[in-house]
Amino acid sequence: MNLADYIRDIPDFPKPGILFKDITPLLASPQAFGHAVDQMAAHYESHAIDAIAAAEARGFLIAAPLALRLNKPLVPLRKPGKLPYRTYSLKYDLEYGSAELQMHIDSVTPGARVLLVDDLLATGGTMAAGAQLIQQAGANIAGFGFLVELAFLNGRERLPQAAVYSLLTY
Ligand SMILES: O=P(O)(O)OC[C@H]1O[C@H](OP(=O)(O)OP(=O)(O)O)[C@H](O)[C@@H]1O
Ligand SMILES: Nc1ncnc2[nH]cnc12
């Protein structure tokens, strides 16, 4: 199965000049979605991972089924004002604007090996912020996993040193 057939290009969304990679066709196909999660799970099966953290909102769509397949705790990194308990918080820039992520202060155990997962790596701002939140809580980055990587934006260079895995690279 070619997963690229299930990623749709939308020019000039959400701003002129941005070529948006729309994953909704993939989500609409249980075969393609299942295949993508299976491939990521197979890759990480043998990795030493204690938890999976993911950024709201599209990151949750990939990380939740992956966490269940790998039988790992799922840590939500959320947009401001959504998490009910005390949080760490970080502002960051992304390909088409700026944003903020928050994480419950007790959502990772100090020393835990946390895999960060998102649907897409663009400039790396989101996952660099996620990694900082994990490290602020005293945990370690086990790696970064993406469905799609826009390699021409060099997002990897903004991420802290850790293995980066992407199913599809543009
Ligand atoms: O590598 P970056 O330049 O940081 O861009 C990648 C991020 O951008 C998108 O999220 P977005 O903030 O648009 O939010 P959404 O998941 O709620 O759609 C995408 O889901 C990644 O999280
Ligand atoms: N070009 C893009 N397509 C989809 N999601 C994105 N997030 C950041 N850049 C993106």
PDB file of C-alpha atoms and ligand atoms in Angstrom:
ATOM      1  CA  MET A   1       0.000   0.000   0.000  1.00  0.00           C
ATOM      2  CA  ASN A   2       1.280   3.467  -0.890  1.00  0.00           C
ATOM      3  CA  LEU A   3       0.362   5.757   2.014  1.00  0.00           C
ATOM      4  CA  ALA A   4       1.198   8.847  -0.070  1.00  0.00           C
ATOM      5  CA  ASP A   5      -1.975   8.133  -2.066  1.00  0.00           C
ATOM      6  CA  TYR A   6      -3.931   9.012   1.102  1.00  0.00           C
ATOM      7  CA  ILE A   7      -2.262  12.393   1.783  1.00  0.00           C
ATOM      8  CA  ARG A   8      -3.891  15.274  -0.092  1.00  0.00           C
ATOM      9  CA  ASP A   9      -2.127  18.547  -1.007  1.00  0.00           C
ATOM     10  CA  ILE A  10      -4.121  21.721  -0.334  1.00  0.00           C
ATOM     11  CA  PRO A  11      -2.354  24.845  -1.690  1.00  0.00           C
ATOM     12  CA  ASP A  12      -2.473  28.121   0.256  1.00  0.00           C
ATOM     13  CA  PHE A  13      -3.936  26.699   3.478  1.00  0.00           C
ATOM     14  CA  PRO A  14      -4.079  28.088   6.113  1.00  0.00           C
ATOM     15  CA  LYS A  15      -2.085  30.963   4.564  1.00  0.00           C
ATOM     16  CA  PRO A  16      -0.886  31.877   1.051  1.00  0.00           C
ATOM     17  CA  GLY A  17       2.316  30.015   0.159  1.00  0.00           C
ATOM     18  CA  ILE A  18       1.715  27.036   2.487  1.00  0.00           C
ATOM     19  CA  LEU A  19       1.168  23.645   0.830  1.00  0.00           C
ATOM     20  CA  PHE A  20      -0.950  21.872   3.426  1.00  0.00           C
ATOM     21  CA  LYS A  21      -0.616  18.080   3.709  1.00  0.00           C
ATOM     22  CA  ASP A  22      -4.133  16.908   4.527  1.00  0.00           C
ATOM     23  CA  ILE A  23      -4.239  13.523   6.275  1.00  0.00           C
ATOM     24  CA  THR A  24      -8.045  13.247   6.390  1.00  0.00           C
ATOM     25  CA  PRO A  25      -8.162  10.812   3.401  1.00  0.00           C
ATOM     26  CA  LEU A  26      -5.854   8.515   5.356  1.00  0.00           C
ATOM     27  CA  LEU A  27      -8.036   8.777   8.477  1.00  0.00           C
ATOM     28  CA  ALA A  28     -11.065   7.974   6.311  1.00  0.00           C
ATOM     29  CA  SER A  29      -9.547   4.661   5.216  1.00  0.00           C
ATOM     30  CA  PRO A  30      -9.353   2.033   7.977  1.00  0.00           C
ATOM     31  CA  GLN A  31      -6.939   0.065   5.762  1.00  0.00           C
ATOM     32  CA  ALA A  32      -4.542   2.980   5.224  1.00  0.00           C
ATOM     33  CA  PHE A  33      -4.832   4.312   8.792  1.00  0.00           C
ATOM     34  CA  GLY A  34      -4.360   0.812  10.207  1.00  0.00           C
ATOM     35  CA  HIS A  35      -1.391   0.181   7.921  1.00  0.00           C
ATOM     36  CA  ALA A  36       0.278   3.436   9.015  1.00  0.00           C
ATOM     37  CA  VAL A  37      -0.164   2.663  12.723  1.00  0.00           C
ATOM     38  CA  ASP A  38       0.965  -0.958  12.184  1.00  0.00           C
ATOM     39  CA  GLN A  39       4.155   0.222  10.493  1.00  0.00           C
ATOM     40  CA  MET A  40       4.963   2.675  13.269  1.00  0.00           C
ATOM     41  CA  ALA A  41       4.193   0.051  15.919  1.00  0.00           C
ATOM     42  CA  ALA A  42       6.448  -2.479  14.157  1.00  0.00           C
ATOM     43  CA  HIS A  43       9.266   0.088  14.083  1.00  0.00           C
ATOM     44  CA  TYR A  44       8.985   0.902  17.797  1.00  0.00           C
ATOM     45  CA  GLU A  45       8.153  -2.608  19.079  1.00  0.00           C
ATOM     46  CA  SER A  46      11.750  -3.327  20.066  1.00  0.00           C
ATOM     47  CA  HIS A  47      12.577   0.190  21.328  1.00  0.00           C
ATOM     48  CA  ALA A  48      12.959   0.999  25.020  1.00  0.00           C
ATOM     49  CA  ILE A  49      10.004   3.351  25.536  1.00  0.00           C
ATOM     50  CA  ASP A  50       8.131   4.084  28.771  1.00  0.00           C
ATOM     51  CA  ALA A  51       5.501   6.503  27.421  1.00  0.00           C
ATOM     52  CA  ILE A  52       4.294   8.282  24.284  1.00  0.00           C
ATOM     53  CA  ALA A  53       3.655  12.046  24.240  1.00  0.00           C
ATOM     54  CA  ALA A  54       1.767  13.810  21.449  1.00  0.00           C
ATOM     55  CA  ALA A  55       0.700  17.334  20.502  1.00  0.00           C
ATOM     56  CA  GLU A  56      -2.936  18.415  20.150  1.00  0.00           C
ATOM     57  CA  ALA A  57      -4.774  17.884  17.912  1.00  0.00           C
ATOM     58  CA  ARG A  58      -3.583  15.864  14.926  1.00  0.00           C
ATOM     59  CA  GLY A  59      -0.772  14.280  16.922  1.00  0.00           C
ATOM     60  CA  PHE A  60      -3.406  12.606  19.125  1.00  0.00           C
ATOM     61  CA  LEU A  61      -4.911  10.858  16.084  1.00  0.00           C
ATOM     62  CA  ILE A  62      -1.672   8.986  15.439  1.00  0.00           C
ATOM     63  CA  ALA A  63      -0.360   8.654  18.990  1.00  0.00           C
ATOM     64  CA  ALA A  64      -3.515   7.227  20.585  1.00  0.00           C
ATOM     65  CA  PRO A  65      -3.771   4.086  18.423  1.00  0.00           C
ATOM     66  CA  LEU A  66       0.029   3.711  18.549  1.00  0.00           C
ATOM     67  CA  ALA A  67       0.079   3.890  22.360  1.00  0.00           C
ATOM     68  CA  LEU A  68      -2.618   1.220  22.532  1.00  0.00           C
ATOM     69  CA  ARG A  69      -0.792  -1.045  20.055  1.00  0.00           C
ATOM     70  CA  LEU A  70       2.471  -0.655  22.010  1.00  0.00           C
ATOM     71  CA  ASN A  71       0.676  -0.857  25.383  1.00  0.00           C
ATOM     72  CA  LYS A  72       2.254   2.400  26.626  1.00  0.00           C
ATOM     73  CA  PRO A  73       0.871   5.356  28.615  1.00  0.00           C
ATOM     74  CA  LEU A  74      -0.214   8.335  26.488  1.00  0.00           C
ATOM     75  CA  VAL A  75       0.752  11.873  27.553  1.00  0.00           C
ATOM     76  CA  PRO A  76      -1.291  14.684  25.954  1.00  0.00           C
ATOM     77  CA  LEU A  77       0.491  17.966  25.161  1.00  0.00           C
ATOM     78  CA  ARG A  78      -2.384  20.397  24.903  1.00  0.00           C
ATOM     79  CA  LYS A  79      -3.156  23.914  23.745  1.00  0.00           C
ATOM     80  CA  PRO A  80      -3.458  26.500  26.577  1.00  0.00           C
ATOM     81  CA  GLY A  81      -6.260  26.333  29.120  1.00  0.00           C
ATOM     82  CA  LYS A  82      -7.354  22.750  28.337  1.00  0.00           C
ATOM     83  CA  LEU A  83      -5.554  20.705  30.991  1.00  0.00           C
ATOM     84  CA  PRO A  84      -7.253  20.855  34.411  1.00  0.00           C
ATOM     85  CA  TYR A  85      -4.264  20.241  36.730  1.00  0.00           C
ATOM     86  CA  ARG A  86      -0.979  22.187  37.151  1.00  0.00           C
ATOM     87  CA  THR A  87       1.005  22.480  33.921  1.00  0.00           C
ATOM     88  CA  TYR A  88       4.363  23.257  32.374  1.00  0.00           C
ATOM     89  CA  SER A  89       3.867  25.613  29.434  1.00  0.00           C
ATOM     90  CA  LEU A  90       5.880  26.653  26.387  1.00  0.00           C
ATOM     91  CA  LYS A  91       5.291  29.089  23.511  1.00  0.00           C
ATOM     92  CA  TYR A  92       6.745  28.217  20.081  1.00  0.00           C
ATOM     93  CA  ASP A  93       6.613  29.033  16.354  1.00  0.00           C
ATOM     94  CA  LEU A  94       5.372  26.721  13.603  1.00  0.00           C
ATOM     95  CA  GLU A  95       5.271  26.851   9.791  1.00  0.00           C
ATOM     96  CA  TYR A  96       2.250  29.164   9.699  1.00  0.00           C
ATOM     97  CA  GLY A  97       2.129  30.999  13.031  1.00  0.00           C
ATOM     98  CA  SER A  98       2.828  30.640  16.718  1.00  0.00           C
ATOM     99  CA  ALA A  99       1.263  28.501  19.417  1.00  0.00           C
ATOM    100  CA  GLU A 100       1.628  27.229  22.969  1.00  0.00           C
ATOM    101  CA  LEU A 101       1.662  23.734  24.447  1.00  0.00           C
ATOM    102  CA  GLN A 102       1.033  22.624  28.011  1.00  0.00           C
ATOM    103  CA  MET A 103       1.661  19.379  29.869  1.00  0.00           C
ATOM    104  CA  HIS A 104       0.534  18.203  33.323  1.00  0.00           C
ATOM    105  CA  ILE A 105       3.511  18.407  35.690  1.00  0.00           C
ATOM    106  CA  ASP A 106       2.903  14.828  36.884  1.00  0.00           C
ATOM    107  CA  SER A 107       2.290  13.202  33.497  1.00  0.00           C
ATOM    108  CA  VAL A 108       5.775  11.714  33.091  1.00  0.00           C
ATOM    109  CA  THR A 109       8.010  10.007  35.658  1.00  0.00           C
ATOM    110  CA  PRO A 110      11.477  11.561  36.051  1.00  0.00           C
ATOM    111  CA  GLY A 111      13.936   9.403  34.112  1.00  0.00           C
ATOM    112  CA  ALA A 112      11.228   7.896  31.883  1.00  0.00           C
ATOM    113  CA  ARG A 113      12.036   7.382  28.178  1.00  0.00           C
ATOM    114  CA  VAL A 114       9.364   9.252  26.255  1.00  0.00           C
ATOM    115  CA  LEU A 115       8.679   8.881  22.521  1.00  0.00           C
ATOM    116  CA  LEU A 116       7.264  12.077  20.964  1.00  0.00           C
ATOM    117  CA  VAL A 117       4.738  11.480  18.177  1.00  0.00           C
ATOM    118  CA  ASP A 118       3.044  13.848  15.742  1.00  0.00           C
ATOM    119  CA  ASP A 119       1.260  13.543  12.413  1.00  0.00           C
ATOM    120  CA  LEU A 120       3.732  15.839  10.686  1.00  0.00           C
ATOM    121  CA  LEU A 121       7.178  17.391  11.107  1.00  0.00           C
ATOM    122  CA  ALA A 122       7.460  20.789   9.396  1.00  0.00           C
ATOM    123  CA  THR A 123       9.766  23.401  11.003  1.00  0.00           C
ATOM    124  CA  GLY A 124      10.118  21.290  14.153  1.00  0.00           C
ATOM    125  CA  GLY A 125       8.802  24.045  16.439  1.00  0.00           C
ATOM    126  CA  THR A 126       6.012  21.909  17.890  1.00  0.00           C
ATOM    127  CA  MET A 127       8.104  18.880  18.692  1.00  0.00           C
ATOM    128  CA  ALA A 128      11.031  20.968  19.962  1.00  0.00           C
ATOM    129  CA  ALA A 129       8.564  22.554  22.412  1.00  0.00           C
ATOM    130  CA  GLY A 130       7.180  19.118  23.308  1.00  0.00           C
ATOM    131  CA  ALA A 131      10.690  17.838  23.960  1.00  0.00           C
ATOM    132  CA  GLN A 132      11.428  20.803  26.231  1.00  0.00           C
ATOM    133  CA  LEU A 133       8.281  20.084  28.258  1.00  0.00           C
ATOM    134  CA  ILE A 134       9.305  16.427  28.666  1.00  0.00           C
ATOM    135  CA  GLN A 135      12.798  17.441  29.741  1.00  0.00           C
ATOM    136  CA  GLN A 136      11.437  20.086  32.117  1.00  0.00           C
ATOM    137  CA  ALA A 137       9.594  17.272  33.903  1.00  0.00           C
ATOM    138  CA  GLY A 138      12.876  15.358  34.260  1.00  0.00           C
ATOM    139  CA  ALA A 139      12.164  12.704  31.622  1.00  0.00           C
ATOM    140  CA  ASN A 140      14.281  11.736  28.590  1.00  0.00           C
ATOM    141  CA  ILE A 141      13.523  11.802  24.863  1.00  0.00           C
ATOM    142  CA  ALA A 142      13.477   8.260  23.429  1.00  0.00           C
ATOM    143  CA  GLY A 143      12.903   9.539  19.876  1.00  0.00           C
ATOM    144  CA  PHE A 144      10.524  11.318  17.516  1.00  0.00           C
ATOM    145  CA  GLY A 145       7.993   9.544  15.290  1.00  0.00           C
ATOM    146  CA  PHE A 146       5.997  11.127  12.454  1.00  0.00           C
ATOM    147  CA  LEU A 147       3.590  10.017   9.789  1.00  0.00           C
ATOM    148  CA  VAL A 148       4.839  12.770   7.432  1.00  0.00           C
ATOM    149  CA  GLU A 149       8.088  14.761   7.346  1.00  0.00           C
ATOM    150  CA  LEU A 150       8.519  17.886   5.196  1.00  0.00           C
ATOM    151  CA  ALA A 151      12.280  17.423   4.907  1.00  0.00           C
ATOM    152  CA  PHE A 152      12.795  20.640   2.906  1.00  0.00           C
ATOM    153  CA  LEU A 153      11.904  22.641   6.051  1.00  0.00           C
ATOM    154  CA  ASN A 154      14.810  21.042   7.985  1.00  0.00           C
ATOM    155  CA  GLY A 155      12.698  20.444  11.104  1.00  0.00           C
ATOM    156  CA  ARG A 156      15.086  17.731  12.277  1.00  0.00           C
ATOM    157  CA  GLU A 157      17.736  20.371  12.889  1.00  0.00           C
ATOM    158  CA  ARG A 158      15.573  22.043  15.541  1.00  0.00           C
ATOM    159  CA  LEU A 159      14.977  18.836  17.478  1.00  0.00           C
ATOM    160  CA  PRO A 160      17.228  17.750  20.335  1.00  0.00           C
ATOM    161  CA  GLN A 161      19.558  14.804  19.649  1.00  0.00           C
ATOM    162  CA  ALA A 162      17.402  11.672  19.344  1.00  0.00           C
ATOM    163  CA  ALA A 163      16.379   9.252  16.594  1.00  0.00           C
ATOM    164  CA  VAL A 164      13.797  10.623  14.133  1.00  0.00           C
ATOM    165  CA  TYR A 165      11.521   8.207  12.226  1.00  0.00           C
ATOM    166  CA  SER A 166       9.030   9.234   9.512  1.00  0.00           C
ATOM    167  CA  LEU A 167       6.793   6.987   7.444  1.00  0.00           C
ATOM    168  CA  LEU A 168       6.596   9.435   4.508  1.00  0.00           C
ATOM    169  CA  THR A 169       9.127  12.098   3.521  1.00  0.00           C
ATOM    170  CA  TYR A 170       8.566  14.983   1.108  1.00  0.00           C
TER     171      TYR A 170
HETATM  172  O1  LIG B   1       6.919  21.280  12.778  1.00  0.00           O
HETATM  173  P1  LIG B   1       5.983  22.446  12.974  1.00  0.00           P
HETATM  174  O2  LIG B   1       6.337  23.617  12.095  1.00  0.00           O
HETATM  175  O3  LIG B   1       5.844  22.816  14.404  1.00  0.00           O
HETATM  176  O4  LIG B   1       4.548  22.001  12.419  1.00  0.00           O
HETATM  177  C1  LIG B   1       3.969  20.753  12.695  1.00  0.00           C
HETATM  178  C2  LIG B   1       2.751  20.891  13.552  1.00  0.00           C
HETATM  179  O5  LIG B   1       1.755  21.670  12.882  1.00  0.00           O
HETATM  180  C3  LIG B   1       0.521  20.984  12.907  1.00  0.00           C
HETATM  181  O6  LIG B   1      -0.223  21.266  14.044  1.00  0.00           O
HETATM  182  P2  LIG B   1      -1.129  22.585  14.237  1.00  0.00           P
HETATM  183  O7  LIG B   1      -0.401  23.482  15.191  1.00  0.00           O
HETATM  184  O8  LIG B   1      -1.499  23.147  12.910  1.00  0.00           O
HETATM  185  O9  LIG B   1      -2.379  22.081  15.043  1.00  0.00           O
HETATM  186  P3  LIG B   1      -3.494  20.936  14.871  1.00  0.00           P
HETATM  187  O10 LIG B   1      -2.789  19.623  15.102  1.00  0.00           O
HETATM  188  O11 LIG B   1      -4.427  21.264  15.984  1.00  0.00           O
HETATM  189  O12 LIG B   1      -4.095  21.022  13.487  1.00  0.00           O
HETATM  190  C4  LIG B   1       0.924  19.519  12.925  1.00  0.00           C
HETATM  191  O13 LIG B   1      -0.111  18.689  13.417  1.00  0.00           O
HETATM  192  C5  LIG B   1       2.132  19.521  13.820  1.00  0.00           C
HETATM  193  O14 LIG B   1       1.804  19.418  15.189  1.00  0.00           O
HETATM  194  N1  LIG B   2       2.433  22.088   5.424  1.00  0.00           N
HETATM  195  C1  LIG B   2       1.753  21.543   6.438  1.00  0.00           C
HETATM  196  N2  LIG B   2       0.745  20.670   6.199  1.00  0.00           N
HETATM  197  C2  LIG B   2       0.063  20.115   7.229  1.00  0.00           C
HETATM  198  N3  LIG B   2       0.316  20.380   8.512  1.00  0.00           N
HETATM  199  C3  LIG B   2       1.315  21.238   8.792  1.00  0.00           C
HETATM  200  N4  LIG B   2       1.801  21.694   9.968  1.00  0.00           N
HETATM  201  C4  LIG B   2       2.797  22.547   9.693  1.00  0.00           C
HETATM  202  N5  LIG B   2       2.993  22.673   8.377  1.00  0.00           N
HETATM  203  C5  LIG B   2       2.058  21.859   7.785  1.00  0.00           C
END
